Short mmCIF file of N, CA and C and ligand atoms in Angstrom, two decimals:
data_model
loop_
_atom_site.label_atom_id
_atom_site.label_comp_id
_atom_site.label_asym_id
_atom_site.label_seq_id
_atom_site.Cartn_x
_atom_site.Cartn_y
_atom_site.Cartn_z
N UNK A 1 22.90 -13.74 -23.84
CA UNK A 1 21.57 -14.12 -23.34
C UNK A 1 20.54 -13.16 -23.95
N UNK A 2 19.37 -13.65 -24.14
CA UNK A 2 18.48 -12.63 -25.25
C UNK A 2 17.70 -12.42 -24.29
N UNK A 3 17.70 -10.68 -24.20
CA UNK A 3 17.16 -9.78 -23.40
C UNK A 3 15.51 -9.91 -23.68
N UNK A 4 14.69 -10.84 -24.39
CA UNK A 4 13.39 -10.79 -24.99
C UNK A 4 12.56 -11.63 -23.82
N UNK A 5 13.75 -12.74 -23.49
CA UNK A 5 13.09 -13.84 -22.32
C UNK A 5 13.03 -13.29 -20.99
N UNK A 6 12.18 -13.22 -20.20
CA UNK A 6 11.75 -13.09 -18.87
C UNK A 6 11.40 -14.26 -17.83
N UNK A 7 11.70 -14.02 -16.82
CA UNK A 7 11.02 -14.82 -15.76
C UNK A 7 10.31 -14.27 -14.85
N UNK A 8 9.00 -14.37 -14.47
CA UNK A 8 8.27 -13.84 -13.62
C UNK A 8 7.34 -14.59 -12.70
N UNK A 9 7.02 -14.28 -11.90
CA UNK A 9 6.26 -14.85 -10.63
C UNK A 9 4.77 -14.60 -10.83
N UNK A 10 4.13 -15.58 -11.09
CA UNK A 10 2.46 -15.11 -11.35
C UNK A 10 1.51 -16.61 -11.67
N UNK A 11 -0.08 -15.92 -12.06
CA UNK A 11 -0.64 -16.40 -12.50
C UNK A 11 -1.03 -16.41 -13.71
N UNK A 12 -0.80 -17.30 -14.73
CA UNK A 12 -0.80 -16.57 -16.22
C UNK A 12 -2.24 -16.55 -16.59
N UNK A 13 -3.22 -16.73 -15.94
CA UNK A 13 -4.52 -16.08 -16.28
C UNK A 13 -4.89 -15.07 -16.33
N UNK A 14 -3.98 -14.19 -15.50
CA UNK A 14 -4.14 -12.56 -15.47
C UNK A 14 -3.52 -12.10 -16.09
N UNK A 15 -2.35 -13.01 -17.48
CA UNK A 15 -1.43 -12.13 -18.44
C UNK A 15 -2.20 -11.72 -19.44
N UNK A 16 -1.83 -10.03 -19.45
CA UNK A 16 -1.96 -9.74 -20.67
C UNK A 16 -1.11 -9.66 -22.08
N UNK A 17 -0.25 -10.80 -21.90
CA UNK A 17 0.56 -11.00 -23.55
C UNK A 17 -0.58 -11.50 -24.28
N UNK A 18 -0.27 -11.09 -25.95
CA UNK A 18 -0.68 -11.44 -26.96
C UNK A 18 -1.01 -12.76 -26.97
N UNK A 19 -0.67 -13.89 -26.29
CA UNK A 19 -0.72 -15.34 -26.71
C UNK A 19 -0.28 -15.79 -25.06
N UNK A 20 -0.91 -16.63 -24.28
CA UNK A 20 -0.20 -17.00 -23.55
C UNK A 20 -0.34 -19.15 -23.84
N UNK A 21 0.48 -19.76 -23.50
CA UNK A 21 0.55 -21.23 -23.72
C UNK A 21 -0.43 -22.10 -22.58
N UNK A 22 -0.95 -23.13 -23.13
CA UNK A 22 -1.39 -23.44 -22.03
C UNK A 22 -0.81 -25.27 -21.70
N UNK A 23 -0.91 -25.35 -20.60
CA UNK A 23 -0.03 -27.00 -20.53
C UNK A 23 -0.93 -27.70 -20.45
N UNK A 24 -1.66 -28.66 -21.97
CA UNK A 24 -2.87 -29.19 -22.07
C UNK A 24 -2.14 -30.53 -22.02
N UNK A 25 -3.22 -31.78 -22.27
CA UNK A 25 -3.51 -33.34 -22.86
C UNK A 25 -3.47 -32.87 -24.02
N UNK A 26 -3.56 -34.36 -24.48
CA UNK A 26 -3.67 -34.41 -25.88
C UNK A 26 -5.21 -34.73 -26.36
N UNK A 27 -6.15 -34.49 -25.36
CA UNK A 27 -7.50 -34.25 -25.68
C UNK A 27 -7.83 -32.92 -26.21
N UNK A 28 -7.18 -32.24 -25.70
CA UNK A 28 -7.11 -30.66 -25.70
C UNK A 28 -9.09 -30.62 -24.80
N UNK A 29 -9.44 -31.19 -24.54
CA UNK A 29 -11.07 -30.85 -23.31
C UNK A 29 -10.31 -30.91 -22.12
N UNK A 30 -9.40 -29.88 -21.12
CA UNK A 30 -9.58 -29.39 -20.40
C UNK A 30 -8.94 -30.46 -19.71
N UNK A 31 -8.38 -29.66 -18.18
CA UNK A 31 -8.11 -30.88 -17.33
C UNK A 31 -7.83 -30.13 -15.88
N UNK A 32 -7.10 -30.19 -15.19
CA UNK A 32 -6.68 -29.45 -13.88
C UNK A 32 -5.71 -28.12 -13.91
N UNK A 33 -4.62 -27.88 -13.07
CA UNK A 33 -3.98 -27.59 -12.86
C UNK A 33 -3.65 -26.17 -13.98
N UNK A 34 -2.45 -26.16 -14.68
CA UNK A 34 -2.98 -24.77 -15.50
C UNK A 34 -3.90 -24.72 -16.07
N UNK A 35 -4.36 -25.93 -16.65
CA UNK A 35 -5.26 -25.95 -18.18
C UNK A 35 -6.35 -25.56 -17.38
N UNK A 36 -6.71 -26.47 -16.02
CA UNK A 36 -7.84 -26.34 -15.45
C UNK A 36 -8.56 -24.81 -15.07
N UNK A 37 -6.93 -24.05 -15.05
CA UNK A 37 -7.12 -22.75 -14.00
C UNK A 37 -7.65 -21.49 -15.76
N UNK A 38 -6.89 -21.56 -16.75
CA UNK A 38 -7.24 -21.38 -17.94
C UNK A 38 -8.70 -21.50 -18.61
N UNK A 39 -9.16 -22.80 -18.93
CA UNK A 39 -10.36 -23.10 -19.08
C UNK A 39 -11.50 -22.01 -17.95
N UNK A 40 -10.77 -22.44 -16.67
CA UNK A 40 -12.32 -21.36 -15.91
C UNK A 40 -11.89 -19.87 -16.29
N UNK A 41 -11.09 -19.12 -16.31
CA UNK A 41 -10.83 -17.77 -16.61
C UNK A 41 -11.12 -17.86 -17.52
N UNK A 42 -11.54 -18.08 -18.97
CA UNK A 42 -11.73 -17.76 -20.40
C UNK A 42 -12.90 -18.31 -20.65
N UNK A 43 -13.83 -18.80 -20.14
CA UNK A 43 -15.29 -19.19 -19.81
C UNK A 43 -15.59 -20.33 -20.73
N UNK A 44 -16.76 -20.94 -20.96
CA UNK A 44 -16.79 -22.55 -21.66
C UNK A 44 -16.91 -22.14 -23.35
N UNK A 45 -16.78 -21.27 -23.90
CA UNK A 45 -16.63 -20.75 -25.04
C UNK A 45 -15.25 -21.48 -25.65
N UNK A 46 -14.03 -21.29 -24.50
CA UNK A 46 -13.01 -21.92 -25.07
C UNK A 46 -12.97 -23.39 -25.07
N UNK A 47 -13.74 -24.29 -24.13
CA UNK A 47 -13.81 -25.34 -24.39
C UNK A 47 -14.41 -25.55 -26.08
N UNK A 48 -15.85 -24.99 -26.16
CA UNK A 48 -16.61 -25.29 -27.26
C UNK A 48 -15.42 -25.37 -28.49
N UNK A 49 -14.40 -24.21 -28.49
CA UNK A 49 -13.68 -24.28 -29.83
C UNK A 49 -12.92 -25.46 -30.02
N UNK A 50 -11.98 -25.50 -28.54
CA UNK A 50 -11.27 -26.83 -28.56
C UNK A 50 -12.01 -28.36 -28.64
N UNK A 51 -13.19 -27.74 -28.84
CA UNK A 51 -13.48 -29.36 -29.56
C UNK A 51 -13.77 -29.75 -30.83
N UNK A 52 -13.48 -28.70 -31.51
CA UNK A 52 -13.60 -28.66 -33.10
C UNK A 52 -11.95 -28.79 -33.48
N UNK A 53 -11.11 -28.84 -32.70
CA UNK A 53 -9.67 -29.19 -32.83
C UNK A 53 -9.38 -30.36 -32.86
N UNK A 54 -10.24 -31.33 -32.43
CA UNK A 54 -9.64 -32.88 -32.41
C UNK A 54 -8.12 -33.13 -32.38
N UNK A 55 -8.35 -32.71 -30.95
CA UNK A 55 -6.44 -33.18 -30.11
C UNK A 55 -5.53 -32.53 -30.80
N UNK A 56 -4.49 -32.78 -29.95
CA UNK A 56 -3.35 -32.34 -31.01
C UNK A 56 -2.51 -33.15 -30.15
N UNK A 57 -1.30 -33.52 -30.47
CA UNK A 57 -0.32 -34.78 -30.35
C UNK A 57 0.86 -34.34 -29.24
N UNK A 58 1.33 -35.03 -28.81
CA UNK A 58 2.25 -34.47 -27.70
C UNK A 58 3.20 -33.46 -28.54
N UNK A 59 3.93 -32.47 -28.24
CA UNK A 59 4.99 -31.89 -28.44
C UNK A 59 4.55 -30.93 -29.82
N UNK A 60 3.24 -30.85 -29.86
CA UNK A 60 2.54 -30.02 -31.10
C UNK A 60 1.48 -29.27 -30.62
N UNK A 61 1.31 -28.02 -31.30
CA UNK A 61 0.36 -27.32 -30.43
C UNK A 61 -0.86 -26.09 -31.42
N UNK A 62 -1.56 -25.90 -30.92
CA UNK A 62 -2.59 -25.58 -31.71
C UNK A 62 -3.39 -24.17 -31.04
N UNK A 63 -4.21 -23.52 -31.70
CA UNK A 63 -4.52 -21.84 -31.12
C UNK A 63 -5.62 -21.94 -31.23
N UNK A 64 -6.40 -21.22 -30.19
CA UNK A 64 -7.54 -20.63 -30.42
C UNK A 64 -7.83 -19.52 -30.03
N UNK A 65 -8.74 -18.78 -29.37
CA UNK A 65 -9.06 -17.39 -29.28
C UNK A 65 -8.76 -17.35 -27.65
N UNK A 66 -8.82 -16.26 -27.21
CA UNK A 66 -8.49 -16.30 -25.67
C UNK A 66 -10.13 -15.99 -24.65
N UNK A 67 -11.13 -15.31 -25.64
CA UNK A 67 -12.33 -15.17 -24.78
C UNK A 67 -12.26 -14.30 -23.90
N UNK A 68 -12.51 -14.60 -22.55
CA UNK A 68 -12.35 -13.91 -21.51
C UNK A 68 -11.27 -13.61 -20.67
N UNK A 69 -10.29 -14.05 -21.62
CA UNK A 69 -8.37 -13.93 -20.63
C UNK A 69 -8.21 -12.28 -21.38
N UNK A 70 -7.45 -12.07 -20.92
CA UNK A 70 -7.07 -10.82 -21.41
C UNK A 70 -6.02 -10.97 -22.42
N UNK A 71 -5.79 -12.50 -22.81
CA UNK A 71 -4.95 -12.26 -23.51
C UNK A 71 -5.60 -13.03 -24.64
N UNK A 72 -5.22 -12.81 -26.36
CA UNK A 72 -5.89 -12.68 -27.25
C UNK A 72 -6.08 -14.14 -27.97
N UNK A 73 -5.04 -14.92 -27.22
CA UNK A 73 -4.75 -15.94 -28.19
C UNK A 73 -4.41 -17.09 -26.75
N UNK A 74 -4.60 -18.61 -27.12
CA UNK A 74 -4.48 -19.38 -26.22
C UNK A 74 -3.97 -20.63 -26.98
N UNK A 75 -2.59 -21.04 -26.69
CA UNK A 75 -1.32 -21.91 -27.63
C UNK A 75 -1.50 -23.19 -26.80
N UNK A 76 -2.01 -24.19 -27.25
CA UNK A 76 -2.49 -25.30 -26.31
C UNK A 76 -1.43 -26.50 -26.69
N UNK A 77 -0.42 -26.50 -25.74
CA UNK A 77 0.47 -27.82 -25.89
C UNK A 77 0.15 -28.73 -25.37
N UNK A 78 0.48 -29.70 -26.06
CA UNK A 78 0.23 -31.15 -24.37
C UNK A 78 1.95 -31.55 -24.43
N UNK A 79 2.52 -31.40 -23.26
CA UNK A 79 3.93 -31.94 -22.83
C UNK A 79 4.04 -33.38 -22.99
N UNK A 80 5.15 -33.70 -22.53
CA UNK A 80 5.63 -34.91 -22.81
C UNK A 80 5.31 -35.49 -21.14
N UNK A 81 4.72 -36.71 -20.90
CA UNK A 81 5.07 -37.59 -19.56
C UNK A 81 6.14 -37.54 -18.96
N UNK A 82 6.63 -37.40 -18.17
CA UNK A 82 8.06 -37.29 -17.93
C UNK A 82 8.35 -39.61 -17.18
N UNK A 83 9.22 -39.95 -18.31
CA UNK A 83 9.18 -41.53 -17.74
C UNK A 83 10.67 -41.79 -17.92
N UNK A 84 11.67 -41.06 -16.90
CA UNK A 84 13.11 -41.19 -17.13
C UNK A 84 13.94 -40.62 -17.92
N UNK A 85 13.75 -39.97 -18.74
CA UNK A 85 14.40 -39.26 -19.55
C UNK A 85 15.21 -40.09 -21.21
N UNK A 86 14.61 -41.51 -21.36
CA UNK A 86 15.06 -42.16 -22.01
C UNK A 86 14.44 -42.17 -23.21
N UNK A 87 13.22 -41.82 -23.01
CA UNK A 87 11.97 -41.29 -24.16
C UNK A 87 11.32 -40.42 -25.22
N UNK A 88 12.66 -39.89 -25.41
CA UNK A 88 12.18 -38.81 -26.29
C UNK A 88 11.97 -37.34 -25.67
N UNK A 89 11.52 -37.18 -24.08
CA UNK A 89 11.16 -36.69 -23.50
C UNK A 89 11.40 -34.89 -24.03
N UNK A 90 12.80 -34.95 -23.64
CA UNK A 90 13.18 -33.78 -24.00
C UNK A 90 13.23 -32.92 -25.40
N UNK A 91 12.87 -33.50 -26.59
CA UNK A 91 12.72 -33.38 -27.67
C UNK A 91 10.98 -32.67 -27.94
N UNK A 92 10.37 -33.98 -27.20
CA UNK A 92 9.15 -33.42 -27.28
C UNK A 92 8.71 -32.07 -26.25
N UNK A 93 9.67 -32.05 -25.33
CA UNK A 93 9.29 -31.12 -24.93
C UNK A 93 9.75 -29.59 -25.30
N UNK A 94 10.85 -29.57 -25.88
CA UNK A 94 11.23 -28.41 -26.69
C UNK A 94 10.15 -28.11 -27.89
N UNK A 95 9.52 -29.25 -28.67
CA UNK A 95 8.48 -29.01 -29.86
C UNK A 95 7.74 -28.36 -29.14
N UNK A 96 7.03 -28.73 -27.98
CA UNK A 96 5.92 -27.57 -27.18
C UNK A 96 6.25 -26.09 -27.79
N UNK A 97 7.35 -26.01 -27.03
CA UNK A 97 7.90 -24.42 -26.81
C UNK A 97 8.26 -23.99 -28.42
N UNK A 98 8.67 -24.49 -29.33
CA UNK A 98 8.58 -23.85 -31.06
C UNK A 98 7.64 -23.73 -31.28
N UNK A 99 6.81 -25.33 -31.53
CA UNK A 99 5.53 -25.30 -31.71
C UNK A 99 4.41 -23.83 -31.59
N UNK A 100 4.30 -23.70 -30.28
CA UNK A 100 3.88 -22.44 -29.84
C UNK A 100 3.84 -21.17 -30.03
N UNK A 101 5.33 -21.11 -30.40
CA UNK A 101 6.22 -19.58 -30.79
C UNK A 101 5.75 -19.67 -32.55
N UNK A 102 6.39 -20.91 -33.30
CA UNK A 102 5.78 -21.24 -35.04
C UNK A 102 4.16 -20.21 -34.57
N UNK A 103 3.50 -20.67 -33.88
CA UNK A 103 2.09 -20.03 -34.01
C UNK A 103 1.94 -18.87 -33.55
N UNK A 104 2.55 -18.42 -32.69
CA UNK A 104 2.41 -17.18 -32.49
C UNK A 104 3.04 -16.26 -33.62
N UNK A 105 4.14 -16.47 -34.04
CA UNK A 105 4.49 -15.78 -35.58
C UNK A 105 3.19 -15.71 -36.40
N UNK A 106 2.97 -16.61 -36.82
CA UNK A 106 2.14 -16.74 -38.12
C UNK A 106 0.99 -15.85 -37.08
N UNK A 107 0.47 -15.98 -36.05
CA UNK A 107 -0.66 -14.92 -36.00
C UNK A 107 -0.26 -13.38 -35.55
N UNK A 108 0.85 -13.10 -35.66
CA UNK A 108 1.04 -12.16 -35.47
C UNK A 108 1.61 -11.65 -34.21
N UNK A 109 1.31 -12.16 -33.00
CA UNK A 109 1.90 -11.96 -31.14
C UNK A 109 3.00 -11.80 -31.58
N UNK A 110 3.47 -10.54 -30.95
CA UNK A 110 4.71 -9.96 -30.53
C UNK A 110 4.88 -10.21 -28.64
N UNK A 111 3.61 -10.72 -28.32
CA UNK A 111 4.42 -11.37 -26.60
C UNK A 111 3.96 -12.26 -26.03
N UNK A 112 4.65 -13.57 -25.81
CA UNK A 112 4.38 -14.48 -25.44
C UNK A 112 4.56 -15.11 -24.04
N UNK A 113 3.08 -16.01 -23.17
CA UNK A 113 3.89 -16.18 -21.88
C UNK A 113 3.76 -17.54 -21.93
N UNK A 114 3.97 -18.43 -21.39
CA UNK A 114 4.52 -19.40 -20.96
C UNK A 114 4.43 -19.99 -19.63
N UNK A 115 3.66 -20.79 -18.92
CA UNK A 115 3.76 -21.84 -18.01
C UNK A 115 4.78 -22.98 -18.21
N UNK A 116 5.30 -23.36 -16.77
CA UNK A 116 6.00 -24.57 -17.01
C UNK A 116 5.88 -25.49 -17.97
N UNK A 117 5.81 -25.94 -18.33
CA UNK A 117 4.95 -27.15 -19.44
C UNK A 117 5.56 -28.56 -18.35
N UNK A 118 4.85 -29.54 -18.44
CA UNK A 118 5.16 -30.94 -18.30
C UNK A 118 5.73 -30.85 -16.59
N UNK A 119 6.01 -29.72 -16.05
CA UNK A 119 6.89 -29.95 -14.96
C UNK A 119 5.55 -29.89 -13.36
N UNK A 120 4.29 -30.00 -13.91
CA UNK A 120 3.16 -30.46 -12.51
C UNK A 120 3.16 -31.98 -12.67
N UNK A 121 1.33 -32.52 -13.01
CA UNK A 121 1.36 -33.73 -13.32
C UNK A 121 2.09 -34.48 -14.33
N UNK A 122 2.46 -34.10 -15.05
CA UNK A 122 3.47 -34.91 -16.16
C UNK A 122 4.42 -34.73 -15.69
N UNK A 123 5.25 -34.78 -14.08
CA UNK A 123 6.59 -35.26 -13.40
C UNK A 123 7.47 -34.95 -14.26
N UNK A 124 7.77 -33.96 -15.04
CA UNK A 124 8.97 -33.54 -15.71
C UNK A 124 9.92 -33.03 -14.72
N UNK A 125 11.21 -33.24 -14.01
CA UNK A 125 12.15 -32.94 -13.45
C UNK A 125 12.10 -30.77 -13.96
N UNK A 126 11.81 -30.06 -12.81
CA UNK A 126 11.95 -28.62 -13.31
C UNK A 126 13.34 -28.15 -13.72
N UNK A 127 14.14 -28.70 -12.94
CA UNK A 127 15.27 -27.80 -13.22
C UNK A 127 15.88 -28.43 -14.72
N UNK A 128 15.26 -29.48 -15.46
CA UNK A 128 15.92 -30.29 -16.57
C UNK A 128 14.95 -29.66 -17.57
N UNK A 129 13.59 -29.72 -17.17
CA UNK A 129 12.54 -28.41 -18.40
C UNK A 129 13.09 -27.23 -17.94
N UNK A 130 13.26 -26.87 -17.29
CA UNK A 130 13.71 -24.87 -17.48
C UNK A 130 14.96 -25.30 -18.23
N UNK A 131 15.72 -26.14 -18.58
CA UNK A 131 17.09 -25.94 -19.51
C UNK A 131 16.48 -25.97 -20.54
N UNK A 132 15.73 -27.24 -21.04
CA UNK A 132 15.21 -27.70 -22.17
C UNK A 132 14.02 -26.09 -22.99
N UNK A 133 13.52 -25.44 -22.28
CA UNK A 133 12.37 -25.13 -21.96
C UNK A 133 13.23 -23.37 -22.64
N UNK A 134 13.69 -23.03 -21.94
CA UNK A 134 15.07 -21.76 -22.46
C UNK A 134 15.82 -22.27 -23.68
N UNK A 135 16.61 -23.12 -23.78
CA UNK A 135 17.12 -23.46 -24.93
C UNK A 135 16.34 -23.55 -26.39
N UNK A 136 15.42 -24.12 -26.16
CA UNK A 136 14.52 -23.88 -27.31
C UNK A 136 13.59 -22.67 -27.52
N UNK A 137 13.39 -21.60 -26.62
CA UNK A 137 12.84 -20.44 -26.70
C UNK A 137 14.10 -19.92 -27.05
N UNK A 138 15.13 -19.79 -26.68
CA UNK A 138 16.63 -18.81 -27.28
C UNK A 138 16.44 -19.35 -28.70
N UNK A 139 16.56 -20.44 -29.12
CA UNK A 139 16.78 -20.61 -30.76
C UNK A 139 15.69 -20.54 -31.36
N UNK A 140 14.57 -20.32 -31.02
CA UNK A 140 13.48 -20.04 -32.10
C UNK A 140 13.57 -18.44 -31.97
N UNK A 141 13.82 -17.53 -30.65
CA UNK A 141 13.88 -16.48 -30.91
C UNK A 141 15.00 -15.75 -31.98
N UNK A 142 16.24 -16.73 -31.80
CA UNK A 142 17.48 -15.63 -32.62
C UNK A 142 17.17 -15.87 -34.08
N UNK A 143 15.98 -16.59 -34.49
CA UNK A 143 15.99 -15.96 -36.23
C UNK A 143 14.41 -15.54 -36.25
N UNK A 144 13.71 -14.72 -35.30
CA UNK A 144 12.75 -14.49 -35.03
C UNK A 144 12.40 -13.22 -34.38
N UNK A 145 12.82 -11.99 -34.87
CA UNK A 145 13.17 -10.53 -34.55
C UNK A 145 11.75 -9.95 -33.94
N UNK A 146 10.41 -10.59 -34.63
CA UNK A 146 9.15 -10.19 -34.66
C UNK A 146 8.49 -10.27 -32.98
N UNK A 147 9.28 -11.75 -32.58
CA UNK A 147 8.67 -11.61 -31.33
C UNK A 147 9.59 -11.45 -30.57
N UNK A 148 8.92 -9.75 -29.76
CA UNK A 148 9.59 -8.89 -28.95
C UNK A 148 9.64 -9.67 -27.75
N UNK A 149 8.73 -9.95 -26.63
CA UNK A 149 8.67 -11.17 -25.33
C UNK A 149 8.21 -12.11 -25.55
N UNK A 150 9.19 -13.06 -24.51
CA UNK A 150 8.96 -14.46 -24.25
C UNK A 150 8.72 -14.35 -22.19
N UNK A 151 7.81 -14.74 -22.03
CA UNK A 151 7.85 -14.66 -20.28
C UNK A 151 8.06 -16.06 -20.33
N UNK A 152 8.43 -16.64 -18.75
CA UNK A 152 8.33 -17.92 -18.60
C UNK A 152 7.05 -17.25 -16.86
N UNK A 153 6.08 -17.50 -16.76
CA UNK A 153 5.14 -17.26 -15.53
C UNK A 153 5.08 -18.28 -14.62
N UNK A 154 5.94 -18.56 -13.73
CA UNK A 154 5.77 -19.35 -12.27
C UNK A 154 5.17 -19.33 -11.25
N UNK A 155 4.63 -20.46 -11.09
CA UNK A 155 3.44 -20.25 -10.09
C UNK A 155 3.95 -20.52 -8.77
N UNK A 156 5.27 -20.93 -8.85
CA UNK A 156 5.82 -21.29 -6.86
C UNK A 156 7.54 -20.99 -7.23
N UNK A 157 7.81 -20.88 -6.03
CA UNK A 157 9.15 -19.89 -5.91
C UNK A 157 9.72 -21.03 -6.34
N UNK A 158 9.89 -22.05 -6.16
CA UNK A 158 10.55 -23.45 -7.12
C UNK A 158 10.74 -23.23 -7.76
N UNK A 159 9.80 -23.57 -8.76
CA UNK A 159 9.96 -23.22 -10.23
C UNK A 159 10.99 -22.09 -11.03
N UNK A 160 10.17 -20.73 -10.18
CA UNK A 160 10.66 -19.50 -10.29
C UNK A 160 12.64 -20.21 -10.33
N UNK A 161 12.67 -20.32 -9.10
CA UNK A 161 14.40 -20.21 -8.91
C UNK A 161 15.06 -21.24 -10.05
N UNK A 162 14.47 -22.09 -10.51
CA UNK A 162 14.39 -23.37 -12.07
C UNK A 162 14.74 -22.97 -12.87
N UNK A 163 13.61 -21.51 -13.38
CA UNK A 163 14.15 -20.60 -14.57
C UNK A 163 15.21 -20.02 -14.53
N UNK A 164 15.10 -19.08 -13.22
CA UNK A 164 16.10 -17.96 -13.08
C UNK A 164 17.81 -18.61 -13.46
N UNK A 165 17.82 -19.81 -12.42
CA UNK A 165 19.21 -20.31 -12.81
C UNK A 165 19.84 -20.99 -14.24
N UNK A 166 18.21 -21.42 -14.83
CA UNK A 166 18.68 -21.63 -16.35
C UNK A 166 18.95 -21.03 -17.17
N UNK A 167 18.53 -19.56 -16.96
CA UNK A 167 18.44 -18.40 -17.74
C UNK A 167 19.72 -17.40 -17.74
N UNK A 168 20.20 -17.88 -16.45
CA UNK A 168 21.13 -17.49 -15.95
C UNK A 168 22.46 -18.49 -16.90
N UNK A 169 22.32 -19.60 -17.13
CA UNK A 169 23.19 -20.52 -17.51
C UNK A 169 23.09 -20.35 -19.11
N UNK A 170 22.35 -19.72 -20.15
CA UNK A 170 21.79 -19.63 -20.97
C UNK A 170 23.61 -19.35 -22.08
N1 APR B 201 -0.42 -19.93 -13.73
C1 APR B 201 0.84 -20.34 -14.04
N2 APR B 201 1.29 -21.58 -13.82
C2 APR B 201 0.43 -22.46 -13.23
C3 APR B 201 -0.90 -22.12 -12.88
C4 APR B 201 -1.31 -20.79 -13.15
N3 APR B 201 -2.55 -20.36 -12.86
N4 APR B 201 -1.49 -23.22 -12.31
C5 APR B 201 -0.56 -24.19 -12.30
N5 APR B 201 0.60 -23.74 -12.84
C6 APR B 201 1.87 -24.42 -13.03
C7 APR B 201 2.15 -25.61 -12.13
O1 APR B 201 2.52 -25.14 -10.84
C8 APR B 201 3.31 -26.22 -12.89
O2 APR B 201 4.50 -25.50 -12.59
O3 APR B 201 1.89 -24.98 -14.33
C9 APR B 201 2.94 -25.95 -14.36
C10 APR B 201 2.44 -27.16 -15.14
O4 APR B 201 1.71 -28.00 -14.26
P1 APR B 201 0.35 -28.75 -14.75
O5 APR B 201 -0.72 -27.74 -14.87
O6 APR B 201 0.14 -29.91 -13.83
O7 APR B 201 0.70 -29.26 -16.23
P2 APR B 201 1.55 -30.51 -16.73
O8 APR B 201 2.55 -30.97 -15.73
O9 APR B 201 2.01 -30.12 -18.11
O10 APR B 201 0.44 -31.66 -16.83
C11 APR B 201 -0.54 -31.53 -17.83
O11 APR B 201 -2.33 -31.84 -16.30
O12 APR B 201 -4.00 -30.32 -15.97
C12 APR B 201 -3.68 -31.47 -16.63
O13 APR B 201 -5.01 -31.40 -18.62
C13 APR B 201 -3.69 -31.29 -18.12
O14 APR B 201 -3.48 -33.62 -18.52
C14 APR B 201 -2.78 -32.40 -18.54
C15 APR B 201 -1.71 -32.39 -17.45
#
């Protein structure tokens, strides 16, 4: 199990990693829940950029500056819908999590955090994204020495116990 991944209990607006992810649309303009809680901590500056991004596609993800987060960089995925598991679902939802990490390499973050992705309004089953969700953070990390942390940041003891046991199963 690679000692780089973490699970922690929080709000990832108050992380200070290098890059933290955020669980967008594919509008990338903002929406509720993390994105919503993101967007107000990093002030309308980050909207303004993300609209010179024109979207980005499910399971692909794109950077901009972090503003007023403390953290430097902001990795904007949009997850997959969760509609049965017959859909691609899980595929696209692992691209999130490379996707993300691909960008944090190339800019340099040595620590990355991570919100659930897909597992609020996009009804992704948690305990089936924390497998999906670890599995693809373990294999982008083992040929990827540069980036020292991966957090996964949970916002309800749910979740939390989602990771822990996947991580645990790793
Ligand atoms: N810090 C960490 N995690 C958070 C925070 C926060 N401040 N706020 C919410 N979360 C958690 C939720 O509890 C959930 O576990 O983020 C996870 C993802 O939930 P959503 O934010 O609903 O994201 P998602 O399911 O991917 O749906 C994305 O919702 O907000 C809209 O614009 C967004 O349309 C997109 C959709």
């Amino acid at each position: 199990m690679d000692k780089r991944i973490e699970i922690i209990s929080g709000d990832i607006t108050r992380s200070d990693a290098d890059a933290i992810a955020n669980a967008a649309n594919t509008s990338l303009l903002g929406g509720g829940g993390v994105d919503g809680a993101i967007h107000r901590a990093a002030g309308p500056e980050l909207l303004a950029e993300c609209r010179t991004l024109g979207g980005c596609e499910t399971g692909r993800a794109k950077i901009t500056k972090g503003y007023r987060l403390r953290a430097k960089y902001v990795l904007h995925t949009p997850g997959p819908v969760w509609s049965g598991g017959g859909h691609g679902e899980a595929e696209k939802l692992a691209g999130c999590y490379t996707s993300c990490l691909e960008l944090a390499s190339r800019y340099g973050c040595k620590t990355v955090d991570f919100p659930s992705i897909s597992t609020g309004v996009y009804g992704y089953p948690v305990d089936k994204a924390a497998r999906v969700a670890l599995g693809a953070i373990s294999a982008y990390l083992a040929g990827h020495p540069e980036i020292e942390r991966v957090r996964m940041v949970c916002f309800d003891e749910r979740t939390k116990r989602a990771y822990d046991e996947a991580l645990a199963g790793l």
